[in-house]
Amino acid sequence: KASLAEPASRRRGNWDFRAWLAQFRMLRRWTCCIGGARNSGRPSLCAAAPEGAAALRKEKPPVMISIDGNIGSGKSTLLGMLKDRGFEPATPKPTSVHFAPERTHEWKGMLERYYEDTKRWAFSFQMQVLLSHIRNHREARALGTDLCFVERSPLAARWVFGEILKRDGTLTEVEAALFDDYMELAWCPDAIVLLDCSPETCLERVAKRSRTGEAGIPLEYLRSVSQAYEEFVQGYARDKGIPVVRVNTERGEIASIYQDVAGEIQELLKILL
């Protein structure tokens, strides 16, 4: 890891490492890793707030299934469809289900800044995304839900988008090391549903939906994301034994393949629940 005495030429803008370090330590004070999750080999996190913290620790953490894939692959569409069609696990006992989309409303215009000046805003945006993932998990725990479908997970922030930024040198060594330190506070999904779609098709869908902050995303970036996802699935996810269900969303709308996807998820839940 880089030292605190990093040359000024390596620093960017007004970014202050000591300020980030102080913020990190503060975050460590009000968060805690769940001991039971460590025993199962699955890291988790809850808020160490004075009220309700003990109760949260005693509860069984929810099963977290991450809906993953490239930008424009159909993640939010699938998540919304699972919710709107009332997806329920085919289990003997009642199972409560929660659906958690990306908390883009919390990003405060950070996405637009990130695409306009990636080098300046990469670290700040990655930290914002990681925080939103942590909040999704805390919310699912607070609700006492048994199963949570979530749009992406901290692993995508680290091993897909974060890996791209580290590889091309957008993140400094200090920023990359600090981001990895923050990842110690993150949770890991119990399984991943990966939506496979070509970068070319993703680009067409992104252009068609015209979401704020996504204008001008280059095809090369989507290709980098696709490659990083492949490396993540074949590397980290396989090494850690995280189940991955791959769904081809290239051939049509999510609605046309929903039943097949729901069936794959039901088979997965027979193992997880």
Short mmCIF file of C-alpha atoms in Angstrom, two decimals:
data_model
loop_
_atom_site.label_atom_id
_atom_site.label_comp_id
_atom_site.label_asym_id
_atom_site.label_seq_id
_atom_site.Cartn_x
_atom_site.Cartn_y
_atom_site.Cartn_z
CA LYS A 1 0.00 0.00 0.00
CA ALA A 2 1.14 3.53 -0.71
CA SER A 3 2.37 5.59 2.21
CA LEU A 4 0.71 8.70 3.60
CA ALA A 5 3.62 10.73 2.27
CA GLU A 6 2.50 10.30 -1.32
CA PRO A 7 4.12 12.81 -3.69
CA ALA A 8 1.95 15.78 -4.58
CA SER A 9 2.11 14.73 -8.22
CA ARG A 10 0.16 11.59 -7.30
CA ARG A 11 -2.61 13.46 -5.52
CA ARG A 12 -5.68 14.60 -7.43
CA GLY A 13 -7.60 17.85 -7.04
CA ASN A 14 -8.45 18.67 -3.44
CA TRP A 15 -8.63 15.05 -2.34
CA ASP A 16 -7.26 14.66 1.19
CA PHE A 17 -6.18 11.16 2.19
CA ARG A 18 -6.13 11.98 5.90
CA ALA A 19 -9.71 13.25 5.70
CA TRP A 20 -10.80 10.02 4.00
CA LEU A 21 -8.93 7.99 6.61
CA ALA A 22 -10.75 9.83 9.40
CA GLN A 23 -14.05 9.17 7.64
CA PHE A 24 -13.16 5.49 7.30
CA ARG A 25 -12.41 5.18 11.01
CA MET A 26 -15.68 6.87 11.86
CA LEU A 27 -17.54 4.43 9.63
CA ARG A 28 -15.82 1.54 11.38
CA ARG A 29 -17.12 2.81 14.72
CA TRP A 30 -20.78 2.74 13.71
CA THR A 31 -20.68 -0.48 11.74
CA CYS A 32 -19.96 -4.06 12.78
CA CYS A 33 -19.38 -7.35 11.01
CA ILE A 34 -21.77 -10.12 11.99
CA GLY A 35 -19.93 -12.95 13.75
CA GLY A 36 -22.28 -15.59 12.44
CA ALA A 37 -21.60 -14.51 8.88
CA ARG A 38 -17.88 -14.98 9.47
CA ASN A 39 -18.50 -18.52 10.67
CA SER A 40 -20.42 -19.29 7.49
CA GLY A 41 -17.72 -17.76 5.32
CA ARG A 42 -20.12 -15.03 4.16
CA PRO A 43 -19.26 -11.49 5.29
CA SER A 44 -22.13 -9.26 6.33
CA LEU A 45 -22.75 -5.94 7.97
CA CYS A 46 -25.23 -4.20 10.23
CA ALA A 47 -25.46 -0.78 11.81
CA ALA A 48 -24.08 -0.72 15.34
CA ALA A 49 -26.71 1.79 16.43
CA PRO A 50 -27.52 1.91 20.17
CA GLU A 51 -31.13 0.83 19.60
CA GLY A 52 -31.85 -2.52 18.00
CA ALA A 53 -28.24 -3.50 17.34
CA ALA A 54 -28.36 -6.53 19.64
CA ALA A 55 -31.59 -7.73 18.06
CA LEU A 56 -30.12 -7.41 14.58
CA ARG A 57 -27.11 -9.51 15.55
CA LYS A 58 -29.32 -12.32 16.84
CA GLU A 59 -31.50 -12.52 13.74
CA LYS A 60 -30.65 -14.76 10.84
CA PRO A 61 -29.35 -12.53 8.02
CA PRO A 62 -31.43 -12.55 4.83
CA VAL A 63 -30.43 -14.62 1.84
CA MET A 64 -29.10 -12.08 -0.66
CA ILE A 65 -29.40 -12.75 -4.40
CA SER A 66 -27.69 -10.21 -6.62
CA ILE A 67 -29.07 -9.44 -10.07
CA ASP A 68 -25.94 -8.57 -12.03
CA GLY A 69 -24.90 -7.69 -15.54
CA ASN A 70 -23.67 -4.96 -17.83
CA ILE A 71 -25.30 -1.54 -18.12
CA GLY A 72 -28.46 -2.10 -20.17
CA SER A 73 -28.53 -5.89 -19.75
CA GLY A 74 -31.98 -5.86 -18.10
CA LYS A 75 -31.25 -5.89 -14.35
CA SER A 76 -33.78 -3.30 -13.21
CA THR A 77 -36.38 -4.73 -15.60
CA LEU A 78 -35.99 -8.25 -14.18
CA LEU A 79 -35.99 -6.99 -10.59
CA GLY A 80 -39.16 -4.96 -11.22
CA MET A 81 -40.82 -7.92 -12.90
CA LEU A 82 -40.03 -10.25 -10.00
CA LYS A 83 -41.64 -7.74 -7.67
CA ASP A 84 -44.66 -6.87 -9.83
CA ARG A 85 -45.47 -10.52 -10.54
CA GLY A 86 -45.26 -11.37 -6.86
CA PHE A 87 -42.40 -13.85 -7.04
CA GLU A 88 -42.49 -16.22 -4.07
CA PRO A 89 -40.11 -19.09 -3.28
CA ALA A 90 -41.69 -22.52 -3.62
CA THR A 91 -40.81 -23.47 -0.05
CA PRO A 92 -42.91 -25.35 2.55
CA LYS A 93 -42.76 -22.46 5.02
CA PRO A 94 -43.74 -18.84 4.28
CA THR A 95 -40.82 -16.75 3.09
CA SER A 96 -40.79 -12.95 3.13
CA VAL A 97 -39.21 -11.34 0.07
CA HIS A 98 -37.71 -7.87 -0.37
CA PHE A 99 -36.64 -6.21 -3.62
CA ALA A 100 -33.84 -3.62 -3.56
CA PRO A 101 -33.03 -1.65 -6.73
CA GLU A 102 -29.90 0.45 -7.03
CA ARG A 103 -30.27 3.52 -4.82
CA THR A 104 -29.53 5.94 -7.65
CA HIS A 105 -31.56 8.65 -5.90
CA GLU A 106 -28.78 8.83 -3.29
CA TRP A 107 -25.99 9.45 -5.79
CA LYS A 108 -26.65 13.21 -5.84
CA GLY A 109 -25.63 13.77 -9.46
CA MET A 110 -22.42 11.78 -8.94
CA LEU A 111 -23.05 9.56 -11.97
CA GLU A 112 -23.08 12.52 -14.35
CA ARG A 113 -19.87 13.86 -12.82
CA TYR A 114 -18.27 10.42 -13.06
CA TYR A 115 -18.86 10.13 -16.81
CA GLU A 116 -17.91 13.77 -17.45
CA ASP A 117 -14.59 13.55 -15.57
CA THR A 118 -13.93 9.94 -14.58
CA LYS A 119 -10.41 10.58 -13.29
CA ARG A 120 -11.61 13.28 -10.90
CA TRP A 121 -14.74 11.54 -9.58
CA ALA A 122 -13.96 7.78 -9.83
CA PHE A 123 -13.07 7.24 -6.17
CA SER A 124 -15.91 9.40 -4.83
CA PHE A 125 -18.45 7.65 -7.02
CA GLN A 126 -17.22 4.16 -6.11
CA MET A 127 -17.48 5.04 -2.43
CA GLN A 128 -21.02 6.34 -2.94
CA VAL A 129 -22.03 3.14 -4.72
CA LEU A 130 -20.49 0.98 -1.99
CA LEU A 131 -22.37 2.94 0.67
CA SER A 132 -25.66 2.41 -1.17
CA HIS A 133 -25.00 -1.35 -1.25
CA ILE A 134 -24.36 -1.34 2.49
CA ARG A 135 -27.62 0.53 3.06
CA ASN A 136 -29.55 -2.00 0.97
CA HIS A 137 -28.31 -4.80 3.19
CA ARG A 138 -29.06 -2.89 6.40
CA GLU A 139 -32.58 -2.18 5.15
CA ALA A 140 -33.21 -5.86 4.37
CA ARG A 141 -32.02 -6.83 7.85
CA ALA A 142 -34.11 -4.14 9.52
CA LEU A 143 -37.21 -5.43 7.72
CA GLY A 144 -36.49 -8.94 8.96
CA THR A 145 -36.92 -10.34 5.45
CA ASP A 146 -35.89 -13.91 4.62
CA LEU A 147 -34.87 -13.28 1.02
CA CYS A 148 -33.68 -10.15 -0.77
CA PHE A 149 -33.21 -9.64 -4.49
CA VAL A 150 -30.80 -6.76 -4.97
CA GLU A 151 -29.54 -4.92 -8.04
CA ARG A 152 -25.81 -5.61 -8.01
CA SER A 153 -23.69 -6.08 -4.89
CA PRO A 154 -20.44 -4.76 -3.40
CA LEU A 155 -18.59 -7.46 -5.34
CA ALA A 156 -19.50 -5.78 -8.63
CA ALA A 157 -18.27 -2.46 -7.27
CA ARG A 158 -14.93 -4.05 -6.38
CA TRP A 159 -14.26 -6.79 -8.92
CA VAL A 160 -15.94 -5.32 -12.00
CA PHE A 161 -16.07 -1.52 -12.01
CA GLY A 162 -13.36 -1.06 -9.38
CA GLU A 163 -11.08 -3.51 -11.17
CA ILE A 164 -11.41 -1.56 -14.42
CA LEU A 165 -10.48 1.67 -12.64
CA LYS A 166 -7.50 0.03 -10.93
CA ARG A 167 -6.28 -1.63 -14.10
CA ASP A 168 -6.28 1.54 -16.22
CA GLY A 169 -4.71 3.62 -13.45
CA THR A 170 -7.73 5.87 -12.88
CA LEU A 171 -7.56 5.07 -9.16
CA THR A 172 -4.28 5.88 -7.43
CA GLU A 173 -2.61 3.19 -5.34
CA VAL A 174 -3.78 4.95 -2.17
CA GLU A 175 -7.38 5.18 -3.38
CA ALA A 176 -7.39 1.53 -4.47
CA ALA A 177 -5.99 0.41 -1.11
CA LEU A 178 -8.51 2.52 0.81
CA PHE A 179 -11.40 1.18 -1.28
CA ASP A 180 -10.27 -2.37 -0.48
CA ASP A 181 -10.24 -1.43 3.23
CA TYR A 182 -13.83 -0.24 2.97
CA MET A 183 -14.75 -3.55 1.32
CA GLU A 184 -14.07 -5.23 4.67
CA LEU A 185 -17.36 -3.67 5.81
CA ALA A 186 -19.34 -4.97 2.86
CA TRP A 187 -21.54 -8.03 2.46
CA CYS A 188 -21.28 -10.86 -0.03
CA PRO A 189 -24.25 -12.23 -2.02
CA ASP A 190 -25.33 -15.82 -1.44
CA ALA A 191 -25.87 -16.22 -5.18
CA ILE A 192 -25.69 -14.20 -8.39
CA VAL A 193 -28.08 -14.11 -11.33
CA LEU A 194 -25.89 -12.82 -14.17
CA LEU A 195 -27.62 -11.39 -17.24
CA ASP A 196 -25.50 -12.02 -20.33
CA CYS A 197 -25.93 -9.50 -23.12
CA SER A 198 -23.52 -8.29 -25.79
CA PRO A 199 -22.01 -4.82 -25.32
CA GLU A 200 -23.47 -3.79 -28.70
CA THR A 201 -27.02 -4.66 -27.63
CA CYS A 202 -26.48 -3.00 -24.25
CA LEU A 203 -25.41 0.19 -26.02
CA GLU A 204 -28.59 0.18 -28.13
CA ARG A 205 -30.75 -0.22 -25.02
CA VAL A 206 -28.89 2.49 -23.12
CA ALA A 207 -29.42 4.91 -26.00
CA LYS A 208 -33.10 3.98 -26.25
CA ARG A 209 -33.93 4.48 -22.55
CA SER A 210 -32.03 7.81 -22.29
CA ARG A 211 -31.44 7.74 -18.53
CA THR A 212 -29.89 10.72 -16.80
CA GLY A 213 -26.10 10.47 -16.70
CA GLU A 214 -25.82 7.66 -19.27
CA ALA A 215 -25.56 9.75 -22.42
CA GLY A 216 -22.32 9.18 -24.27
CA ILE A 217 -21.28 5.89 -22.66
CA PRO A 218 -18.79 4.48 -25.20
CA LEU A 219 -18.98 0.96 -26.58
CA GLU A 220 -15.41 0.28 -25.43
CA TYR A 221 -16.43 0.89 -21.82
CA LEU A 222 -19.30 -1.59 -22.08
CA ARG A 223 -16.86 -4.11 -23.56
CA SER A 224 -14.55 -3.56 -20.59
CA VAL A 225 -17.44 -4.14 -18.18
CA SER A 226 -18.45 -7.33 -20.00
CA GLN A 227 -14.88 -8.65 -19.85
CA ALA A 228 -14.51 -7.72 -16.18
CA TYR A 229 -17.73 -9.57 -15.33
CA GLU A 230 -16.45 -12.67 -17.13
CA GLU A 231 -13.17 -12.55 -15.21
CA PHE A 232 -15.06 -12.02 -11.95
CA VAL A 233 -17.34 -15.02 -12.50
CA GLN A 234 -14.54 -17.32 -13.65
CA GLY A 235 -12.18 -16.08 -10.94
CA TYR A 236 -13.36 -14.65 -7.64
CA ALA A 237 -16.92 -16.03 -7.67
CA ARG A 238 -15.76 -19.53 -8.59
CA ASP A 239 -12.95 -19.49 -6.03
CA LYS A 240 -15.35 -18.42 -3.27
CA GLY A 241 -17.99 -20.96 -4.28
CA ILE A 242 -20.68 -18.35 -5.01
CA PRO A 243 -23.44 -19.93 -7.15
CA VAL A 244 -23.94 -18.09 -10.46
CA VAL A 245 -27.01 -18.55 -12.67
CA ARG A 246 -26.35 -17.17 -16.15
CA VAL A 247 -29.29 -15.90 -18.20
CA ASN A 248 -29.02 -14.87 -21.85
CA THR A 249 -30.97 -11.61 -22.29
CA GLU A 250 -29.66 -11.04 -25.79
CA ARG A 251 -32.39 -12.92 -27.59
CA GLY A 252 -35.43 -10.93 -26.49
CA GLU A 253 -37.26 -8.87 -23.93
CA ILE A 254 -37.11 -9.95 -20.28
CA ALA A 255 -40.88 -10.55 -20.34
CA SER A 256 -40.47 -13.25 -22.99
CA ILE A 257 -38.01 -15.25 -20.89
CA TYR A 258 -39.36 -14.42 -17.42
CA GLN A 259 -40.80 -17.88 -16.73
CA ASP A 260 -37.51 -19.56 -17.58
CA VAL A 261 -35.58 -17.14 -15.35
CA ALA A 262 -38.04 -17.55 -12.47
CA GLY A 263 -37.71 -21.32 -12.80
CA GLU A 264 -33.92 -21.11 -12.61
CA ILE A 265 -34.18 -18.97 -9.48
CA GLN A 266 -36.61 -21.44 -7.86
CA GLU A 267 -34.08 -24.23 -8.39
CA LEU A 268 -31.39 -22.06 -6.84
CA LEU A 269 -33.54 -21.32 -3.79
CA LYS A 270 -33.95 -25.03 -3.08
CA ILE A 271 -30.29 -24.93 -2.09
CA LEU A 272 -30.21 -21.56 -0.35
CA LEU A 273 -33.40 -21.58 1.74
#
